[in-house]
Amino acid sequence: MANPLTPDVMADPVALTRALVDIESVSLQEKEIADCVEEVLRAAPHLSVWRHGNTVMARTDLGRSQRVVLAGHLDTVPINDNFPATIQGDLIYGCGTSDMKAGVAFALHLAVSVPEPRFDVTYFFYEAEEVDSQYNGLNLIAGAHPEWLAADFAVLLEPTYGVVEAGCQGTMRAVVRATGRRAHSARSWRGVNAIHAAGEVLRRLEAYEPRTVPIDGCTYREGLNAVRIRGGVAGNVVPDLCEVEVNYRFAPDRSEAEAHAHVREVFAGFEVEVVDSSSGALPGLTAPPAREFLAAVGEAPVAKLGWTDVARFAALGIPALNFGPGDPNLAHAPDEHVEIGKIRDGAATLHRWLS
Ligand SMILES: [Zn+2]
């Protein structure tokens, strides 16, 4: 099949967005789109190109004093009656328009059309962001070729509706256990009811006052919530165990270990088992390329409240932020779309910054 990413398409970020949407690339089925992307990058003489699985990396080597990363994932969530792309007025509809082929189009367009950027640039077009992290292209690169990730600053082109979303919050889940002693409910005084004991866990959650943490002008709002509750043995048994699963979203001024300690402190007197956690990422807006990026965008940054792959860069000591044209509220939705005007504005911003 002929590569749909023709020179005309590559020259226009809007046409490129549409062409990328029309190459089906549900997670773990990115070979075709990665082949197309690799081919157009290899045709650009100013780039050196490597591939690992279905992740393609291209970079300039101009000897600049700073190196920046532009990264976008090639995969989408499963198609939901929204393929191929359609255009209605100023909107492109289709699976992956917002999350995040419009962002991928920025990076791909810049990669071939800015041969002498002000910073050296490493472009990543990576696989499997929407599924378990064992498949995540950036995660695989961090294991196999960590030197590919070296940079002074990274921009992840996830949907942010054209504003800078800096850093990201950390997340952890823990199971809080209330225990008791089983008994027949006809002689309940012989037992201790663990579901009743869990009332104290719920009261602490209800009374909990989450922190609001300003960092580099961004406001991170924390949250501690029960997300699941389990307990009960049978209709005539006083239960001996009740488990409340809580999710703590924490500002990036706290490390994972500090977040764990905080949750244990909140539920002092109960058994607390941490089942899952990921560290946040500080906004890192003081690095010189980041300051120039903010100047090019010309709008104040806001805090990223979800967890994104910026944390992978932060873990390597590389400041990173999110910037993309799509509306994050539309990601993964059947009516997912992106505004053509936002694509043009964002592409112009990145051009100003890089050239
Ligand atoms: Zn995404």
Short mmCIF file of N, CA, C and O in Angstrom, two decimals, residues 156-270:
data_model
loop_
_atom_site.label_atom_id
_atom_site.label_comp_id
_atom_site.label_asym_id
_atom_site.label_seq_id
_atom_site.Cartn_x
_atom_site.Cartn_y
_atom_site.Cartn_z
N LEU A 156 5.13 16.51 26.03
CA LEU A 156 4.27 15.41 25.64
C LEU A 156 3.03 16.02 25.00
O LEU A 156 2.40 16.89 25.59
N LEU A 157 2.69 15.54 23.81
CA LEU A 157 1.66 16.21 23.01
C LEU A 157 0.26 15.64 23.29
O LEU A 157 -0.59 15.56 22.40
N GLU A 158 0.03 15.30 24.56
CA GLU A 158 -1.30 14.83 24.98
C GLU A 158 -2.30 15.98 24.92
O GLU A 158 -1.92 17.15 25.00
N PRO A 159 -3.60 15.68 24.79
CA PRO A 159 -4.58 16.77 24.68
C PRO A 159 -4.66 17.64 25.93
O PRO A 159 -4.83 17.13 27.04
N THR A 160 -4.51 18.95 25.74
CA THR A 160 -4.66 19.91 26.85
C THR A 160 -5.48 21.12 26.41
O THR A 160 -5.53 22.12 27.12
N TYR A 161 -6.06 21.04 25.22
CA TYR A 161 -6.87 22.12 24.67
C TYR A 161 -6.05 23.40 24.51
O TYR A 161 -6.52 24.51 24.74
N GLY A 162 -4.78 23.23 24.14
CA GLY A 162 -3.96 24.37 23.78
C GLY A 162 -3.35 25.15 24.94
O GLY A 162 -2.77 26.20 24.72
N VAL A 163 -3.49 24.64 26.18
CA VAL A 163 -2.80 25.30 27.28
C VAL A 163 -1.69 24.37 27.77
O VAL A 163 -1.68 23.18 27.46
N VAL A 164 -0.76 24.93 28.53
CA VAL A 164 0.32 24.11 29.08
C VAL A 164 -0.16 23.49 30.38
O VAL A 164 -0.57 24.19 31.30
N GLU A 165 -0.14 22.18 30.43
CA GLU A 165 -0.44 21.47 31.68
C GLU A 165 0.87 20.88 32.17
O GLU A 165 1.46 20.01 31.53
N ALA A 166 1.30 21.39 33.32
CA ALA A 166 2.66 21.11 33.78
C ALA A 166 2.70 20.01 34.82
O ALA A 166 1.80 19.89 35.65
N GLY A 167 3.77 19.23 34.77
CA GLY A 167 3.96 18.17 35.75
C GLY A 167 2.79 17.20 35.75
O GLY A 167 2.03 17.13 34.80
N CYS A 168 2.65 16.46 36.83
CA CYS A 168 1.41 15.69 37.03
C CYS A 168 1.36 15.20 38.46
O CYS A 168 2.37 15.16 39.16
N GLN A 169 0.16 14.87 38.91
CA GLN A 169 -0.01 14.38 40.28
C GLN A 169 0.38 12.91 40.34
O GLN A 169 0.30 12.19 39.35
N GLY A 170 0.76 12.48 41.51
CA GLY A 170 1.01 11.06 41.73
C GLY A 170 -0.30 10.37 42.12
O GLY A 170 -1.30 11.03 42.43
N THR A 171 -0.29 9.06 42.05
CA THR A 171 -1.49 8.31 42.44
C THR A 171 -1.09 7.05 43.19
O THR A 171 -0.07 6.43 42.87
N MET A 172 -1.85 6.71 44.21
CA MET A 172 -1.63 5.44 44.90
C MET A 172 -2.97 4.85 45.34
O MET A 172 -3.93 5.58 45.56
N ARG A 173 -3.03 3.54 45.36
CA ARG A 173 -4.21 2.87 45.90
C ARG A 173 -3.77 2.01 47.07
O ARG A 173 -2.69 1.41 47.04
N ALA A 174 -4.61 1.97 48.10
CA ALA A 174 -4.31 1.16 49.27
C ALA A 174 -5.59 0.51 49.76
O ALA A 174 -6.68 1.05 49.57
N VAL A 175 -5.44 -0.65 50.38
CA VAL A 175 -6.58 -1.32 51.01
C VAL A 175 -6.45 -1.11 52.51
O VAL A 175 -5.41 -1.41 53.11
N VAL A 176 -7.51 -0.55 53.11
CA VAL A 176 -7.54 -0.34 54.56
C VAL A 176 -8.46 -1.42 55.14
O VAL A 176 -9.60 -1.57 54.70
N ARG A 177 -7.93 -2.19 56.11
CA ARG A 177 -8.69 -3.34 56.63
C ARG A 177 -9.20 -3.09 58.04
O ARG A 177 -8.43 -2.79 58.93
N ALA A 178 -10.52 -3.27 58.20
CA ALA A 178 -11.11 -3.31 59.54
C ALA A 178 -11.38 -4.77 59.84
O ALA A 178 -11.92 -5.49 59.00
N THR A 179 -11.01 -5.22 61.03
CA THR A 179 -11.17 -6.63 61.36
C THR A 179 -12.10 -6.80 62.56
O THR A 179 -12.36 -5.84 63.30
N GLY A 180 -12.61 -8.02 62.73
CA GLY A 180 -13.51 -8.31 63.85
C GLY A 180 -13.44 -9.80 64.18
O GLY A 180 -12.42 -10.43 63.95
N ARG A 181 -14.54 -10.32 64.71
CA ARG A 181 -14.57 -11.75 65.01
C ARG A 181 -15.91 -12.30 64.55
O ARG A 181 -16.98 -11.71 64.83
N ARG A 182 -15.87 -13.41 63.80
CA ARG A 182 -17.12 -13.99 63.28
C ARG A 182 -17.99 -14.57 64.40
O ARG A 182 -17.47 -15.10 65.38
N ALA A 183 -19.30 -14.48 64.19
CA ALA A 183 -20.24 -15.13 65.12
C ALA A 183 -21.56 -15.32 64.37
O ALA A 183 -21.79 -14.70 63.33
N HIS A 184 -22.43 -16.19 64.88
CA HIS A 184 -23.78 -16.31 64.34
C HIS A 184 -24.50 -15.00 64.66
O HIS A 184 -24.41 -14.49 65.78
N SER A 185 -25.25 -14.49 63.69
CA SER A 185 -25.88 -13.18 63.94
C SER A 185 -27.00 -13.30 64.97
O SER A 185 -27.45 -12.28 65.52
N ALA A 186 -27.46 -14.53 65.28
CA ALA A 186 -28.45 -14.69 66.36
C ALA A 186 -27.80 -14.52 67.72
O ALA A 186 -28.48 -14.30 68.72
N ARG A 187 -26.45 -14.63 67.77
CA ARG A 187 -25.71 -14.43 69.03
C ARG A 187 -24.58 -13.45 68.76
O ARG A 187 -23.42 -13.72 69.00
N SER A 188 -25.01 -12.29 68.21
CA SER A 188 -24.00 -11.37 67.68
C SER A 188 -23.08 -10.83 68.77
O SER A 188 -21.98 -10.40 68.49
N TRP A 189 -23.52 -10.86 70.04
CA TRP A 189 -22.66 -10.35 71.12
C TRP A 189 -21.40 -11.17 71.30
O TRP A 189 -20.46 -10.74 71.91
N ARG A 190 -21.39 -12.37 70.69
CA ARG A 190 -20.19 -13.20 70.79
C ARG A 190 -19.13 -12.78 69.75
O ARG A 190 -17.99 -13.22 69.81
N GLY A 191 -19.53 -11.93 68.77
CA GLY A 191 -18.59 -11.54 67.71
C GLY A 191 -18.25 -10.05 67.77
O GLY A 191 -18.69 -9.32 68.66
N VAL A 192 -17.44 -9.61 66.80
CA VAL A 192 -17.12 -8.19 66.62
C VAL A 192 -17.33 -7.88 65.14
O VAL A 192 -16.70 -8.51 64.29
N ASN A 193 -18.22 -6.94 64.86
CA ASN A 193 -18.61 -6.70 63.47
C ASN A 193 -17.60 -5.80 62.75
O ASN A 193 -17.49 -4.61 63.04
N ALA A 194 -16.90 -6.37 61.75
CA ALA A 194 -15.86 -5.61 61.03
C ALA A 194 -16.46 -4.53 60.13
O ALA A 194 -15.83 -3.50 59.90
N ILE A 195 -17.68 -4.76 59.62
CA ILE A 195 -18.30 -3.72 58.77
C ILE A 195 -18.61 -2.49 59.61
O ILE A 195 -18.40 -1.36 59.19
N HIS A 196 -19.07 -2.71 60.83
CA HIS A 196 -19.31 -1.56 61.72
C HIS A 196 -17.99 -0.85 62.02
O HIS A 196 -17.93 0.39 62.03
N ALA A 197 -16.94 -1.64 62.22
CA ALA A 197 -15.64 -1.03 62.54
C ALA A 197 -15.15 -0.17 61.38
O ALA A 197 -14.44 0.83 61.58
N ALA A 198 -15.55 -0.54 60.14
CA ALA A 198 -15.12 0.24 58.97
C ALA A 198 -15.77 1.61 58.95
O ALA A 198 -15.33 2.51 58.22
N GLY A 199 -16.81 1.80 59.76
CA GLY A 199 -17.43 3.13 59.86
C GLY A 199 -16.41 4.20 60.21
O GLY A 199 -16.45 5.32 59.70
N GLU A 200 -15.45 3.83 61.08
CA GLU A 200 -14.41 4.80 61.47
C GLU A 200 -13.54 5.19 60.26
O GLU A 200 -13.15 6.34 60.11
N VAL A 201 -13.27 4.22 59.38
CA VAL A 201 -12.50 4.51 58.16
C VAL A 201 -13.26 5.52 57.30
O VAL A 201 -12.70 6.50 56.82
N LEU A 202 -14.56 5.29 57.16
CA LEU A 202 -15.38 6.19 56.32
C LEU A 202 -15.50 7.57 56.95
O LEU A 202 -15.47 8.58 56.25
N ARG A 203 -15.60 7.61 58.29
CA ARG A 203 -15.70 8.93 58.95
C ARG A 203 -14.41 9.72 58.74
O ARG A 203 -14.45 10.92 58.51
N ARG A 204 -13.25 9.03 58.81
CA ARG A 204 -12.00 9.76 58.57
C ARG A 204 -11.93 10.28 57.14
O ARG A 204 -11.45 11.38 56.89
N LEU A 205 -12.45 9.50 56.21
CA LEU A 205 -12.45 9.96 54.81
C LEU A 205 -13.37 11.16 54.63
O LEU A 205 -13.04 12.12 53.94
N GLU A 206 -14.52 11.09 55.31
CA GLU A 206 -15.50 12.17 55.18
C GLU A 206 -14.94 13.47 55.75
O GLU A 206 -15.18 14.55 55.22
N ALA A 207 -14.19 13.35 56.84
CA ALA A 207 -13.65 14.53 57.52
C ALA A 207 -12.35 15.01 56.88
O ALA A 207 -11.85 16.10 57.21
N TYR A 208 -11.79 14.24 56.00
CA TYR A 208 -10.46 14.52 55.45
C TYR A 208 -10.46 15.82 54.65
O TYR A 208 -11.34 16.06 53.82
N GLU A 209 -9.47 16.67 54.90
CA GLU A 209 -9.37 17.91 54.12
C GLU A 209 -8.16 17.83 53.21
O GLU A 209 -7.03 17.91 53.66
N PRO A 210 -8.40 17.64 51.90
CA PRO A 210 -7.27 17.48 50.97
C PRO A 210 -6.48 18.77 50.83
O PRO A 210 -7.02 19.86 50.96
N ARG A 211 -5.20 18.64 50.56
CA ARG A 211 -4.33 19.81 50.40
C ARG A 211 -4.52 20.44 49.01
O ARG A 211 -4.87 19.75 48.05
N THR A 212 -4.26 21.73 48.94
CA THR A 212 -4.12 22.42 47.66
C THR A 212 -2.71 22.99 47.65
O THR A 212 -2.35 23.75 48.55
N VAL A 213 -1.91 22.58 46.67
CA VAL A 213 -0.48 22.88 46.72
C VAL A 213 -0.05 23.70 45.51
O VAL A 213 -0.13 23.21 44.38
N PRO A 214 0.38 24.96 45.72
CA PRO A 214 0.89 25.73 44.58
C PRO A 214 2.37 25.45 44.34
O PRO A 214 3.16 25.47 45.27
N ILE A 215 2.70 25.13 43.08
CA ILE A 215 4.11 24.92 42.70
C ILE A 215 4.34 25.61 41.36
O ILE A 215 3.59 25.34 40.40
N ASP A 216 5.36 26.47 41.28
CA ASP A 216 5.68 27.18 40.02
C ASP A 216 4.44 27.84 39.40
O ASP A 216 4.27 27.83 38.17
N GLY A 217 3.53 28.36 40.23
CA GLY A 217 2.36 29.04 39.69
C GLY A 217 1.23 28.10 39.29
O GLY A 217 0.19 28.54 38.80
N CYS A 218 1.41 26.79 39.48
CA CYS A 218 0.35 25.82 39.17
C CYS A 218 -0.26 25.33 40.48
O CYS A 218 0.44 25.17 41.47
N THR A 219 -1.55 25.09 40.48
CA THR A 219 -2.23 24.64 41.69
C THR A 219 -2.62 23.17 41.56
O THR A 219 -3.37 22.80 40.67
N TYR A 220 -2.07 22.37 42.45
CA TYR A 220 -2.37 20.94 42.45
C TYR A 220 -3.38 20.65 43.56
O TYR A 220 -3.10 20.91 44.73
N ARG A 221 -4.54 20.15 43.21
CA ARG A 221 -5.58 19.81 44.20
C ARG A 221 -5.55 18.32 44.45
O ARG A 221 -5.77 17.52 43.54
N GLU A 222 -5.31 17.97 45.70
CA GLU A 222 -5.24 16.54 46.04
C GLU A 222 -6.63 15.97 46.28
O GLU A 222 -7.62 16.70 46.37
N GLY A 223 -6.70 14.65 46.42
CA GLY A 223 -7.95 13.99 46.76
C GLY A 223 -7.67 12.63 47.39
O GLY A 223 -6.72 11.95 47.00
N LEU A 224 -8.45 12.30 48.41
CA LEU A 224 -8.36 10.97 49.03
C LEU A 224 -9.77 10.41 49.06
O LEU A 224 -10.65 10.95 49.74
N ASN A 225 -9.99 9.34 48.31
CA ASN A 225 -11.36 8.82 48.15
C ASN A 225 -11.43 7.32 48.29
O ASN A 225 -10.56 6.60 47.80
N ALA A 226 -12.52 6.86 48.92
CA ALA A 226 -12.84 5.43 48.86
C ALA A 226 -13.32 5.15 47.44
O ALA A 226 -14.13 5.90 46.89
N VAL A 227 -12.78 4.09 46.84
CA VAL A 227 -13.20 3.74 45.48
C VAL A 227 -13.86 2.35 45.43
O VAL A 227 -14.42 1.96 44.40
N ARG A 228 -13.80 1.61 46.53
CA ARG A 228 -14.41 0.27 46.56
C ARG A 228 -14.52 -0.15 48.00
O ARG A 228 -13.71 0.26 48.84
N ILE A 229 -15.54 -0.98 48.29
CA ILE A 229 -15.65 -1.50 49.66
C ILE A 229 -16.13 -2.95 49.58
O ILE A 229 -16.96 -3.29 48.73
N ARG A 230 -15.53 -3.80 50.40
CA ARG A 230 -15.84 -5.23 50.38
C ARG A 230 -16.02 -5.72 51.81
O ARG A 230 -15.22 -5.38 52.68
N GLY A 231 -17.02 -6.55 52.04
CA GLY A 231 -17.19 -7.13 53.36
C GLY A 231 -18.42 -8.00 53.39
O GLY A 231 -19.30 -7.88 52.53
N GLY A 232 -18.49 -8.90 54.36
CA GLY A 232 -19.66 -9.76 54.49
C GLY A 232 -19.36 -11.20 54.18
O GLY A 232 -18.56 -11.49 53.29
N VAL A 233 -19.99 -12.09 54.93
CA VAL A 233 -19.75 -13.53 54.78
C VAL A 233 -21.03 -14.22 54.32
O VAL A 233 -21.05 -14.91 53.31
N ALA A 234 -22.11 -14.03 55.02
CA ALA A 234 -23.41 -14.64 54.69
C ALA A 234 -24.47 -13.85 55.44
O ALA A 234 -24.17 -13.01 56.31
N GLY A 235 -25.73 -14.14 55.11
CA GLY A 235 -26.84 -13.37 55.67
C GLY A 235 -27.05 -13.58 57.16
O GLY A 235 -27.83 -12.84 57.77
N ASN A 236 -26.36 -14.55 57.76
CA ASN A 236 -26.56 -14.82 59.18
C ASN A 236 -25.24 -14.87 59.94
O ASN A 236 -25.12 -15.52 60.96
N VAL A 237 -24.23 -14.16 59.39
CA VAL A 237 -22.90 -14.19 60.02
C VAL A 237 -22.43 -12.77 60.30
O VAL A 237 -22.50 -11.91 59.42
N VAL A 238 -21.98 -12.54 61.52
CA VAL A 238 -21.30 -11.27 61.83
C VAL A 238 -19.94 -11.33 61.15
O VAL A 238 -19.16 -12.25 61.40
N PRO A 239 -19.66 -10.37 60.24
CA PRO A 239 -18.43 -10.47 59.43
C PRO A 239 -17.19 -10.10 60.23
O PRO A 239 -17.23 -9.24 61.11
N ASP A 240 -16.08 -10.75 59.86
CA ASP A 240 -14.82 -10.51 60.57
C ASP A 240 -13.85 -9.67 59.75
O ASP A 240 -12.73 -9.43 60.18
N LEU A 241 -14.26 -9.24 58.52
CA LEU A 241 -13.34 -8.45 57.70
C LEU A 241 -14.12 -7.49 56.82
O LEU A 241 -15.12 -7.87 56.21
N CYS A 242 -13.65 -6.25 56.76
CA CYS A 242 -14.20 -5.28 55.81
C CYS A 242 -13.02 -4.49 55.24
O CYS A 242 -12.18 -4.00 55.99
N GLU A 243 -12.96 -4.44 53.91
CA GLU A 243 -11.83 -3.77 53.26
C GLU A 243 -12.33 -2.55 52.49
O GLU A 243 -13.25 -2.66 51.68
N VAL A 244 -11.71 -1.42 52.76
CA VAL A 244 -12.03 -0.20 52.03
C VAL A 244 -10.82 0.14 51.16
O VAL A 244 -9.72 0.33 51.67
N GLU A 245 -11.04 0.17 49.85
CA GLU A 245 -9.93 0.54 48.95
C GLU A 245 -9.98 2.05 48.75
O GLU A 245 -11.04 2.60 48.43
N VAL A 246 -8.85 2.70 48.97
CA VAL A 246 -8.80 4.16 48.81
C VAL A 246 -7.81 4.52 47.71
O VAL A 246 -6.85 3.79 47.44
N ASN A 247 -8.09 5.63 47.04
CA ASN A 247 -7.19 6.16 46.01
C ASN A 247 -6.76 7.56 46.45
O ASN A 247 -7.61 8.41 46.72
N TYR A 248 -5.46 7.74 46.57
CA TYR A 248 -4.91 9.04 46.96
C TYR A 248 -4.21 9.66 45.75
O TYR A 248 -3.29 9.05 45.19
N ARG A 249 -4.70 10.82 45.32
CA ARG A 249 -4.04 11.58 44.24
C ARG A 249 -3.26 12.69 44.91
O ARG A 249 -3.85 13.56 45.56
N PHE A 250 -1.92 12.65 44.76
CA PHE A 250 -1.10 13.57 45.56
C PHE A 250 -0.27 14.51 44.69
O PHE A 250 0.17 14.15 43.60
N ALA A 251 -0.09 15.72 45.24
CA ALA A 251 0.69 16.75 44.54
C ALA A 251 2.15 16.30 44.42
O ALA A 251 2.64 15.54 45.25
N PRO A 252 2.84 16.78 43.37
CA PRO A 252 4.19 16.28 43.12
C PRO A 252 5.26 16.81 44.09
O PRO A 252 6.42 16.47 43.93
N ASP A 253 4.87 17.60 45.11
CA ASP A 253 5.86 17.95 46.14
C ASP A 253 6.06 16.78 47.10
O ASP A 253 6.97 16.80 47.92
N ARG A 254 5.19 15.77 47.02
CA ARG A 254 5.32 14.58 47.87
C ARG A 254 5.87 13.42 47.06
O ARG A 254 5.40 13.17 45.95
N SER A 255 6.83 12.71 47.64
CA SER A 255 7.34 11.50 46.99
C SER A 255 6.34 10.36 47.20
O SER A 255 5.42 10.48 48.03
N GLU A 256 6.55 9.26 46.48
CA GLU A 256 5.70 8.09 46.71
C GLU A 256 5.77 7.65 48.16
O GLU A 256 4.74 7.36 48.77
N ALA A 257 7.00 7.60 48.72
CA ALA A 257 7.17 7.12 50.10
C ALA A 257 6.42 8.05 51.06
O ALA A 257 5.79 7.59 52.02
N GLU A 258 6.49 9.37 50.82
CA GLU A 258 5.78 10.31 51.70
C GLU A 258 4.27 10.13 51.57
O GLU A 258 3.53 10.26 52.55
N ALA A 259 3.80 9.85 50.35
CA ALA A 259 2.37 9.63 50.15
C ALA A 259 1.92 8.38 50.91
O ALA A 259 0.87 8.38 51.57
N HIS A 260 2.72 7.32 50.84
CA HIS A 260 2.37 6.09 51.56
C HIS A 260 2.29 6.37 53.06
O HIS A 260 1.35 5.97 53.73
N ALA A 261 3.30 7.10 53.56
CA ALA A 261 3.34 7.39 55.00
C ALA A 261 2.12 8.23 55.40
O ALA A 261 1.53 8.01 56.47
N HIS A 262 1.73 9.16 54.54
CA HIS A 262 0.58 10.00 54.85
C HIS A 262 -0.69 9.16 54.98
O HIS A 262 -1.48 9.33 55.92
N VAL A 263 -0.90 8.25 54.04
CA VAL A 263 -2.12 7.42 54.07
C VAL A 263 -2.11 6.52 55.31
O VAL A 263 -3.14 6.34 55.97
N ARG A 264 -0.94 5.99 55.66
CA ARG A 264 -0.87 5.16 56.88
C ARG A 264 -1.22 5.98 58.12
O ARG A 264 -1.87 5.49 59.04
N GLU A 265 -0.78 7.24 58.10
CA GLU A 265 -1.05 8.11 59.24
C GLU A 265 -2.56 8.42 59.34
O GLU A 265 -3.13 8.39 60.43
N VAL A 266 -3.19 8.69 58.19
CA VAL A 266 -4.63 8.99 58.19
C VAL A 266 -5.41 7.81 58.78
O VAL A 266 -6.37 8.00 59.52
N PHE A 267 -4.98 6.60 58.45
CA PHE A 267 -5.71 5.41 58.90
C PHE A 267 -4.98 4.69 60.04
O PHE A 267 -5.04 3.46 60.14
N ALA A 268 -4.33 5.45 60.88
CA ALA A 268 -3.61 4.87 62.03
C ALA A 268 -4.57 3.99 62.83
O ALA A 268 -5.74 4.34 63.02
N GLY A 269 -4.09 2.83 63.25
CA GLY A 269 -4.94 1.90 64.00
C GLY A 269 -5.54 0.83 63.11
O GLY A 269 -6.06 -0.17 63.60
N PHE A 270 -5.48 1.03 61.78
CA PHE A 270 -5.97 0.02 60.83
C PHE A 270 -4.79 -0.54 60.04
O PHE A 270 -3.77 0.14 59.85
#
